[in-house]
PDB file of C-alpha atoms in Angstrom:
ATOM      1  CA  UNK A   1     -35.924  26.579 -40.582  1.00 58.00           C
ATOM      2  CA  UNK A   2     -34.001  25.337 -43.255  1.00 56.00           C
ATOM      3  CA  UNK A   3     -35.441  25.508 -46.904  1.00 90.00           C
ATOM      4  CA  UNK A   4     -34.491  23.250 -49.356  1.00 95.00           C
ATOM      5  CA  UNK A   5     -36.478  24.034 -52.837  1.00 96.00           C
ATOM      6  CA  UNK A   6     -36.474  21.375 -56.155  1.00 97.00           C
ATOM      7  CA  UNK A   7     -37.440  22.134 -59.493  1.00 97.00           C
ATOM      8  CA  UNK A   8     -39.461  21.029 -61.574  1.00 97.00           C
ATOM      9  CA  UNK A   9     -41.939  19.299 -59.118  1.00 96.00           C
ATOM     10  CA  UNK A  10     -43.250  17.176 -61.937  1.00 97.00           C
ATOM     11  CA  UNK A  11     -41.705  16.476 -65.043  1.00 97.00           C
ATOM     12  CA  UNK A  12     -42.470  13.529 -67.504  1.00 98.00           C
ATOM     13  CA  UNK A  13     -39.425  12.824 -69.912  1.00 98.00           C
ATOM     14  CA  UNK A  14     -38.908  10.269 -73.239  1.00 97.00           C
ATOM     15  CA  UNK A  15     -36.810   7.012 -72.889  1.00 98.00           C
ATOM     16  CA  UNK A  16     -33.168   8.222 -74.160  1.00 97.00           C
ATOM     17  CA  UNK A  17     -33.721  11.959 -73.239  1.00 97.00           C
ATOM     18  CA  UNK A  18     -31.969  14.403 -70.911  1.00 98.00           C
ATOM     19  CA  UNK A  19     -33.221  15.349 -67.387  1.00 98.00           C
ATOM     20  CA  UNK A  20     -31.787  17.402 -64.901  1.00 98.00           C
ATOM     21  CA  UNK A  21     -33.385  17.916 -61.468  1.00 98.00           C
ATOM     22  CA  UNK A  22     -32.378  21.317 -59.261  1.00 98.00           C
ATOM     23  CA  UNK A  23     -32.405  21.496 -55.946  1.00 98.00           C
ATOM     24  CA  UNK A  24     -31.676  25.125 -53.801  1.00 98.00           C
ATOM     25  CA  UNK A  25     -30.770  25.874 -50.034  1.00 96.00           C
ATOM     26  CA  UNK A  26     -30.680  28.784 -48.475  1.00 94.00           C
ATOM     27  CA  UNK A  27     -28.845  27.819 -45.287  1.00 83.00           C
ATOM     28  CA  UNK A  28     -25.860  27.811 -46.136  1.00 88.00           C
ATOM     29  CA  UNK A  29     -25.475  23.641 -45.246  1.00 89.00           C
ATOM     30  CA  UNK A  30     -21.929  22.011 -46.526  1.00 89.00           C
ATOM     31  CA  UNK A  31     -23.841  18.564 -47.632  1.00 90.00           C
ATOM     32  CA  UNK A  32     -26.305  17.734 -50.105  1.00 92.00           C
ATOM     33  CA  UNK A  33     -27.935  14.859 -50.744  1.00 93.00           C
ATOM     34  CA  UNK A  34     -30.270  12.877 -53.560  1.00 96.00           C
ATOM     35  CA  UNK A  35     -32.707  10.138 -52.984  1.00 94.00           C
ATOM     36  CA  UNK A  36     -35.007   8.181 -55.023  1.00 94.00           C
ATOM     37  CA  UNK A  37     -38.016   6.730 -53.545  1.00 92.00           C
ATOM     38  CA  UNK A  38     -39.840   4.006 -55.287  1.00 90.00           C
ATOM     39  CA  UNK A  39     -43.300   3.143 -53.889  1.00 82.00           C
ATOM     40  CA  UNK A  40     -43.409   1.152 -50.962  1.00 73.00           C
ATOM     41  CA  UNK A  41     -39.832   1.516 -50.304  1.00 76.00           C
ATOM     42  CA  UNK A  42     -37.568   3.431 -48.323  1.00 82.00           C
ATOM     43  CA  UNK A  43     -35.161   6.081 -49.640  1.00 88.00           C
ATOM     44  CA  UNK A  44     -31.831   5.404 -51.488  1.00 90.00           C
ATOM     45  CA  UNK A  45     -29.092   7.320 -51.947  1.00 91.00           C
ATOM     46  CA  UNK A  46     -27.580   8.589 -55.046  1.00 95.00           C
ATOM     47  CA  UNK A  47     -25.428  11.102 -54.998  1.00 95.00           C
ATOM     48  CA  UNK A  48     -24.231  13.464 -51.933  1.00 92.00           C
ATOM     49  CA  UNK A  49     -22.035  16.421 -52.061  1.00 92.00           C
ATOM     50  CA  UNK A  50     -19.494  17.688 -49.247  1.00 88.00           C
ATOM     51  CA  UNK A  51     -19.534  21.199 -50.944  1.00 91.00           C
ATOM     52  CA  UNK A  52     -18.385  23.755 -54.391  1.00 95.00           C
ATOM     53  CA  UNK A  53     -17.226  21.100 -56.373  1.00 96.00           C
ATOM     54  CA  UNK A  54     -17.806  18.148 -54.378  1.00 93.00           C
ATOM     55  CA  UNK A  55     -19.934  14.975 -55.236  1.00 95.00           C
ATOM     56  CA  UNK A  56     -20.089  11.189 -54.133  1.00 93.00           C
ATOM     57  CA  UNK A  57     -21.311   8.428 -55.287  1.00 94.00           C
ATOM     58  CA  UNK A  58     -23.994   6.906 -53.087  1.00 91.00           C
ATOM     59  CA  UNK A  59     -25.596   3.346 -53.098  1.00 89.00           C
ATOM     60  CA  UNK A  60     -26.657   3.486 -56.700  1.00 94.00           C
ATOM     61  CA  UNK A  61     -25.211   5.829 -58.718  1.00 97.00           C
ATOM     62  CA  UNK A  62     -25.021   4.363 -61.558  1.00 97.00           C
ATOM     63  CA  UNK A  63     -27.215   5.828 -64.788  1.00 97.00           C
ATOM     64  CA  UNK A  64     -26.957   9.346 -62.652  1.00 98.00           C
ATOM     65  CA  UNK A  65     -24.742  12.367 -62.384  1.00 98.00           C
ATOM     66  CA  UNK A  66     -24.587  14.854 -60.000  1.00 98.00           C
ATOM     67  CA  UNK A  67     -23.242  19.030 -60.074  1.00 98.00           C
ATOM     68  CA  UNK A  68     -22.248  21.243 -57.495  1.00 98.00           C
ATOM     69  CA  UNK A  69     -21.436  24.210 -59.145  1.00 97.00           C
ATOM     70  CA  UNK A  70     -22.227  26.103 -55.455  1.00 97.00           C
ATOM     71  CA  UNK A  71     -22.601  26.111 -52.128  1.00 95.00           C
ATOM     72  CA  UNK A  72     -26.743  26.470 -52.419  1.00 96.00           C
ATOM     73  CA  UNK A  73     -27.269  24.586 -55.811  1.00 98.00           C
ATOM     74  CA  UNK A  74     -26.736  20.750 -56.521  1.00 98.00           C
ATOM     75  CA  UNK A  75     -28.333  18.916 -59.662  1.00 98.00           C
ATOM     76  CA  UNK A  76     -29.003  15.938 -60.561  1.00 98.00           C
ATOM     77  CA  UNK A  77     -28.598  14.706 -64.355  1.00 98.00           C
ATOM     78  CA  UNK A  78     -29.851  11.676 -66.281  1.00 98.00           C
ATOM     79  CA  UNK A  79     -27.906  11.413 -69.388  1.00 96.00           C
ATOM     80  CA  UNK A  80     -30.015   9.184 -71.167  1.00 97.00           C
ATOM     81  CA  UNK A  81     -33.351   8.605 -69.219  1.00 98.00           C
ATOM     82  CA  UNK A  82     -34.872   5.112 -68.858  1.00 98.00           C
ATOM     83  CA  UNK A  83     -38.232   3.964 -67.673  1.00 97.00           C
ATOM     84  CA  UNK A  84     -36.551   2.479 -64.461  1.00 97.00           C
ATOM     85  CA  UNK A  85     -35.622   5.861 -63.084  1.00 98.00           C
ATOM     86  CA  UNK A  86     -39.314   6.754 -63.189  1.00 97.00           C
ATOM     87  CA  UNK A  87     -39.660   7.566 -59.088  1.00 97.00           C
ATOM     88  CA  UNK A  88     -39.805  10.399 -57.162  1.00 96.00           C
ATOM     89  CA  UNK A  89     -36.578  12.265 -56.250  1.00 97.00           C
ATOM     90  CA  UNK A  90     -35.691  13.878 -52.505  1.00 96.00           C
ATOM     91  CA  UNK A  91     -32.908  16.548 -52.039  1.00 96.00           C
ATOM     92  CA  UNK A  92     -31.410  17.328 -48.662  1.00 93.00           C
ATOM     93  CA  UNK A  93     -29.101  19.415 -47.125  1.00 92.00           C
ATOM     94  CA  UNK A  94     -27.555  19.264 -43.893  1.00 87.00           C
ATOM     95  CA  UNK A  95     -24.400  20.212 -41.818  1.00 77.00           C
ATOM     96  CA  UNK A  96     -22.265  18.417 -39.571  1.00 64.00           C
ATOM     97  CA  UNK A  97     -21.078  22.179 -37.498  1.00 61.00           C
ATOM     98  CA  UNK A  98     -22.453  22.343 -34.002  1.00 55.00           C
ATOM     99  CA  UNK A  99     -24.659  20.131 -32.112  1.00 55.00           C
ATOM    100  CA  UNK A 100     -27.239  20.136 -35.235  1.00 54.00           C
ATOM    101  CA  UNK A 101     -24.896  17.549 -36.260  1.00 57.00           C
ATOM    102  CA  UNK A 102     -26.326  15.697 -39.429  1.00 65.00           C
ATOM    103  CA  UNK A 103     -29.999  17.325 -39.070  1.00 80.00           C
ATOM    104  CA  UNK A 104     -31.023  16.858 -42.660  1.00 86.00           C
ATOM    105  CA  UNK A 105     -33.572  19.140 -44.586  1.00 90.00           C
ATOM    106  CA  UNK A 106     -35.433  17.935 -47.545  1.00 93.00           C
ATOM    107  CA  UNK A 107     -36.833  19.598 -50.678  1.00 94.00           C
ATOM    108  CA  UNK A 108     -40.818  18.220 -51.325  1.00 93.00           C
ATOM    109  CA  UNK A 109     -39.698  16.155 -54.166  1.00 95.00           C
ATOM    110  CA  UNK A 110     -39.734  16.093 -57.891  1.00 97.00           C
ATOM    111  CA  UNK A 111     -42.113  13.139 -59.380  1.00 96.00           C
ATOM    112  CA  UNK A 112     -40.711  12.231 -62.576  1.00 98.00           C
ATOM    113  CA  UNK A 113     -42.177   9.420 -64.940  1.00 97.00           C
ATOM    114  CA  UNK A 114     -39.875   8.337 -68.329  1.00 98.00           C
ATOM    115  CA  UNK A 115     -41.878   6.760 -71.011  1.00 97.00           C
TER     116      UNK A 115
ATOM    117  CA  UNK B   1     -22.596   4.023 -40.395  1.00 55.00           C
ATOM    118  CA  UNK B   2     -23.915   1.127 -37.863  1.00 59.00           C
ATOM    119  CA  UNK B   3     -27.136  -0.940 -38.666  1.00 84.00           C
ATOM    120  CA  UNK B   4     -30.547  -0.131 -37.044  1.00 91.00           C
ATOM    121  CA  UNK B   5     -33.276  -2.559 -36.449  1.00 93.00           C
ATOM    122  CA  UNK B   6     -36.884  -1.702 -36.780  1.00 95.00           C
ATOM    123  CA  UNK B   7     -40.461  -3.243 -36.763  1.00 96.00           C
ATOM    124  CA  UNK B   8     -41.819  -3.171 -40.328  1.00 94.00           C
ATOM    125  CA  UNK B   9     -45.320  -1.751 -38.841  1.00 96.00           C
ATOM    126  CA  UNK B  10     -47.099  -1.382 -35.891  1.00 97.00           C
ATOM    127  CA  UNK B  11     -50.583   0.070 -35.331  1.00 97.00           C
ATOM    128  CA  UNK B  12     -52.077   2.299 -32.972  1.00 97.00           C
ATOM    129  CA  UNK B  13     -55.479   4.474 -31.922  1.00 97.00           C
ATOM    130  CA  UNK B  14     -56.195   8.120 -31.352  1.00 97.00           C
ATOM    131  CA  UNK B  15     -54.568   9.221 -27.807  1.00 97.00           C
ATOM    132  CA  UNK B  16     -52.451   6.307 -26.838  1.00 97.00           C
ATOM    133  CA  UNK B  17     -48.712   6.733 -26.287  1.00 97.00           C
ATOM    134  CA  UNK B  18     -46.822   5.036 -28.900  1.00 98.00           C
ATOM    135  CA  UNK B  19     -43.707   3.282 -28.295  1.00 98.00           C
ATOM    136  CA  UNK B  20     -41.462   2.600 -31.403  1.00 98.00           C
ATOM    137  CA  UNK B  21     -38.096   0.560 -31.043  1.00 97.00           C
ATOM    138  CA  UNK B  22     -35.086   0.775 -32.462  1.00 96.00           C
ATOM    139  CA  UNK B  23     -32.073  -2.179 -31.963  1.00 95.00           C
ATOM    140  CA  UNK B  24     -28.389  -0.684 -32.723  1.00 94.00           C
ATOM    141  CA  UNK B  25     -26.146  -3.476 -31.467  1.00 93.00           C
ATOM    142  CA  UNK B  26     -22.853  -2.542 -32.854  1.00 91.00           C
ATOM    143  CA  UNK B  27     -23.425   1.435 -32.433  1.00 90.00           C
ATOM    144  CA  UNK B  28     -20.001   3.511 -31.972  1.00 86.00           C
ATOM    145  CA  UNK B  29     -19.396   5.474 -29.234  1.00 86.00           C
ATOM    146  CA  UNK B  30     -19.459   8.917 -31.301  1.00 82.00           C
ATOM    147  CA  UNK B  31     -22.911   7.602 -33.128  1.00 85.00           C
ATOM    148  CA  UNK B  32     -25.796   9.668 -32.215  1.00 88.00           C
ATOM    149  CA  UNK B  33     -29.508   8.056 -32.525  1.00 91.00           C
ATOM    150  CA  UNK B  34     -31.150  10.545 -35.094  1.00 91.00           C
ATOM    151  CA  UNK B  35     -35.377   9.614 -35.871  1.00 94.00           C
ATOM    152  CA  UNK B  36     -37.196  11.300 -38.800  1.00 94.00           C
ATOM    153  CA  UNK B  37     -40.378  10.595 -40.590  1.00 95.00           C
ATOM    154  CA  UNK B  38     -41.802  10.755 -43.276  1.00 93.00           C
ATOM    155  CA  UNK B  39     -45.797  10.959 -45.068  1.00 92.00           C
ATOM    156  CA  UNK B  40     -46.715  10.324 -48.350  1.00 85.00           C
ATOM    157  CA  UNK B  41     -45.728  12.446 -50.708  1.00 82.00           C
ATOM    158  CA  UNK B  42     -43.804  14.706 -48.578  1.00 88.00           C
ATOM    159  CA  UNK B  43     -40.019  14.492 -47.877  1.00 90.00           C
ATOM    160  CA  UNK B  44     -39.019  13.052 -44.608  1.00 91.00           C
ATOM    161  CA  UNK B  45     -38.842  15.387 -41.458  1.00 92.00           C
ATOM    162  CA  UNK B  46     -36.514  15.256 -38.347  1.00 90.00           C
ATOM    163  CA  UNK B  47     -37.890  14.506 -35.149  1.00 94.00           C
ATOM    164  CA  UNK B  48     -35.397  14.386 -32.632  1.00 93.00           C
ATOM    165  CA  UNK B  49     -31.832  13.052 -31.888  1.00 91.00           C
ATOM    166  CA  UNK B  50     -29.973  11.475 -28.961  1.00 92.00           C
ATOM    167  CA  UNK B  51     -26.511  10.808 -27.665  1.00 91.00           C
ATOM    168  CA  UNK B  52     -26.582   8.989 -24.376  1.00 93.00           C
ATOM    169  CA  UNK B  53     -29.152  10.858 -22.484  1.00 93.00           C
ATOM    170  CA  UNK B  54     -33.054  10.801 -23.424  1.00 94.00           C
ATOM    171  CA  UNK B  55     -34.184  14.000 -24.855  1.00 93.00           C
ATOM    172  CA  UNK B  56     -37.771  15.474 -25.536  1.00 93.00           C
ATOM    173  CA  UNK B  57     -39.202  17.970 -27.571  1.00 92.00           C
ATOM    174  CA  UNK B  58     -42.308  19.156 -28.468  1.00 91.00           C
ATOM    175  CA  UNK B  59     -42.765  15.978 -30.909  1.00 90.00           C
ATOM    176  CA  UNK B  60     -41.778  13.356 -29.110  1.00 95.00           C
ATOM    177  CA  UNK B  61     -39.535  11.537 -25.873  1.00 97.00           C
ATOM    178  CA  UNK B  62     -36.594   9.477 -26.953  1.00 97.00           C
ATOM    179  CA  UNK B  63     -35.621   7.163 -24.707  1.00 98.00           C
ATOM    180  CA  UNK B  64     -32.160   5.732 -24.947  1.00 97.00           C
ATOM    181  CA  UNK B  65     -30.866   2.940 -22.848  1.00 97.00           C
ATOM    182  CA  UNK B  66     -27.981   2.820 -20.933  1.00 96.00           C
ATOM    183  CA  UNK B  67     -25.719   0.341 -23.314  1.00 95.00           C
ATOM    184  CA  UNK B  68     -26.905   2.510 -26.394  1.00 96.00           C
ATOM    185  CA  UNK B  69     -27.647  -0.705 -27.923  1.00 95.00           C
ATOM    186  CA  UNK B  70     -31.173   0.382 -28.259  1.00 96.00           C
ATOM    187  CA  UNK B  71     -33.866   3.133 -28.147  1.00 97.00           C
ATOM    188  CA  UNK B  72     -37.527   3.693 -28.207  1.00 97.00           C
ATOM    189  CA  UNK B  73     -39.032   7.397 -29.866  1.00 98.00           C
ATOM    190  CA  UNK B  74     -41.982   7.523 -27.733  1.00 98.00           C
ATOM    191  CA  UNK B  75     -45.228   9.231 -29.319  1.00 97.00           C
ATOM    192  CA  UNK B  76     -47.433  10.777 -26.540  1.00 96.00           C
ATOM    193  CA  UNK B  77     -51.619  11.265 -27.212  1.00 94.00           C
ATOM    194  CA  UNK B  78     -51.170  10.321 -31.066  1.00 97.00           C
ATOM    195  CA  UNK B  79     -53.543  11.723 -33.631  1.00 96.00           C
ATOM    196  CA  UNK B  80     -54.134  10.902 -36.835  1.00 96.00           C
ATOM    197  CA  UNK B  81     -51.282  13.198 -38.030  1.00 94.00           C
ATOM    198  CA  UNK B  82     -48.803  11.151 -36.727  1.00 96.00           C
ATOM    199  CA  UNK B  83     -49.580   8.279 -39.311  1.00 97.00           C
ATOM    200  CA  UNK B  84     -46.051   8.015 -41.122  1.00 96.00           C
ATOM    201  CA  UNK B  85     -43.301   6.004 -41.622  1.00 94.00           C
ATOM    202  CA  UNK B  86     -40.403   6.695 -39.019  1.00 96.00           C
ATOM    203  CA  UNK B  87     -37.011   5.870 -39.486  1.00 94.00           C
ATOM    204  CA  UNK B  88     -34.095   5.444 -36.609  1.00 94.00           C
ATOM    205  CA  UNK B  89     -30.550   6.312 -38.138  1.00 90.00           C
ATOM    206  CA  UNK B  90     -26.849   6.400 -36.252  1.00 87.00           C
ATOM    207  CA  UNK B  91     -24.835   9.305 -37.661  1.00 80.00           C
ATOM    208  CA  UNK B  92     -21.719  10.322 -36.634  1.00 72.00           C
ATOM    209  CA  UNK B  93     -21.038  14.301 -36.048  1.00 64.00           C
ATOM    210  CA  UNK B  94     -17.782  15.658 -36.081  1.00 59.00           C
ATOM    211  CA  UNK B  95     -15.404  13.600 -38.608  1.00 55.00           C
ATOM    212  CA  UNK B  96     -17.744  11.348 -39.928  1.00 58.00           C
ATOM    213  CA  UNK B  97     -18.752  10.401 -43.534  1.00 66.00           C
ATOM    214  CA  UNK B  98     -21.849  12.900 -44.879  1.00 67.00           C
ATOM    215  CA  UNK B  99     -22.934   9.381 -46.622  1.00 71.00           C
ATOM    216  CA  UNK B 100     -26.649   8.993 -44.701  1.00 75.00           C
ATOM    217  CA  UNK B 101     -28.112   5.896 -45.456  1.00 77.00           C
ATOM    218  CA  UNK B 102     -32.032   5.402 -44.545  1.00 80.00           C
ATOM    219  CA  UNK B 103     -33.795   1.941 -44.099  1.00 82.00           C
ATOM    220  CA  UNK B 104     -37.249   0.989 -44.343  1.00 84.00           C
ATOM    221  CA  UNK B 105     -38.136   2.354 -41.109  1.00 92.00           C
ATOM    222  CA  UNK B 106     -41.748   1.290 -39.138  1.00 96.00           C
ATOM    223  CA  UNK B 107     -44.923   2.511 -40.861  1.00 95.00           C
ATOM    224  CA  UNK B 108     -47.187   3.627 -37.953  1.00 97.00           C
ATOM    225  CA  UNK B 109     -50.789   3.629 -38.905  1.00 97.00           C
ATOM    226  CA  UNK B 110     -53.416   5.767 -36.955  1.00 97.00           C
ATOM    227  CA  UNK B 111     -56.887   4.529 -36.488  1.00 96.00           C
ATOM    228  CA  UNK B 112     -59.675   7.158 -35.172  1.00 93.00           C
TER     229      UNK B 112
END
């Protein structure tokens, strides 16, 4: 089975600092993905990635950027943290090759609270 | 991607067969039906995908009807580890975006 690893798992951060969120796979999937997850509501994405050097703006980019420097690692960077982003961030990977089509794989999540 | 429509919630006790719907009016023809769920806390998890044809595993029956324009994941002898939310999705394979939006999805609850 596909792993998909994030790091840190928790983090708390100051309004106005830097944060980056890592995520790792091991499968060798084309796409990545980042979610937030507020509670009570459903996922939303970010960023995505099609591979090296790829990202995409999702549904709500904005106050995020994203890195895929390779194939198994894609970040996600807050410039300048703001208590609004405090959520809890999912990273997937998938691939569209072969009948697993867009089976997507997610990391556990990173909780991370600005204050 | 085309829209999916789901119940908010539905409820259900230990050992019945769960039926959750999904509505997909305006699916395209290369769309497949793909369901995941998710617990607290945990990132979501596939559960099984469709085309035209129902499918099983060993989580779960989907049942897909014959105009695609809807589809039922169907939950057999639940247990109380099957209290999450589940989400129905239409994804394209081959030449499609790798954008995957999710909804809200149908938060099944579990009673013992």
């Amino acid at each position: 089975e596909a792993a998909v690893t994030q790091s840190p798992r928790n983090k708390v951060a100051v309004t106005g600092g830097k944060v980056t969120l890592s995520c790792n796979q091991t499968n060798n999937h084309n796409n990545m993905y980042w979610y937030r997850q507020d509670t009570g509501h459903g996922l939303r994405l970010i960023h995505y990635s099609y591979g090296a050097g790829s990202t995409e703006k999702g549904d709500i980019p904005d106050g995020y950027k994203a890195s895929r420097p390779s194939q198994e690692n894609f970040s996600l960077i807050l410039e300048l943290a703001t208590p609004s982003q405090t959520s809890v961030y999912f990273c997937a990977s998938g691939d569209a090759r072969g009948d697993s089509g867009n089976t997507l794989y997610f990391g556990e999540g990173s909780r991370l609270i600005v204050v | 991607d085309a829209k999916t429509t789901q119940p908010d919630s539905m409820e259900s006790t230990e050992g019945e067969t769960v039926h959750l719907p999904c509505s997909h009016a305006t699916i395209s023809g290369n769309e497949y039906i793909y369901w995941y769920r998710q617990v607290p806390l945990q990132g979501p998890e596939y559960v099984t995908h469709g085309l035209q044809q129902n499918t099983t595993n060993s989580m779960a029956f989907l049942a897909i009807a014959s105009d695609r324009k809807s589809s039922t994941l169907i939950l057999p002898h639940v247990s109380l580890r099957d209290a999450a939310v589940y989400h129905c999705i239409l994804r394209a394979h081959q030449g499609g975006s790798a954008k995957l939006i999710f909804g809200e999805g149908t938060k099944l609850t579990v009673s013992s």
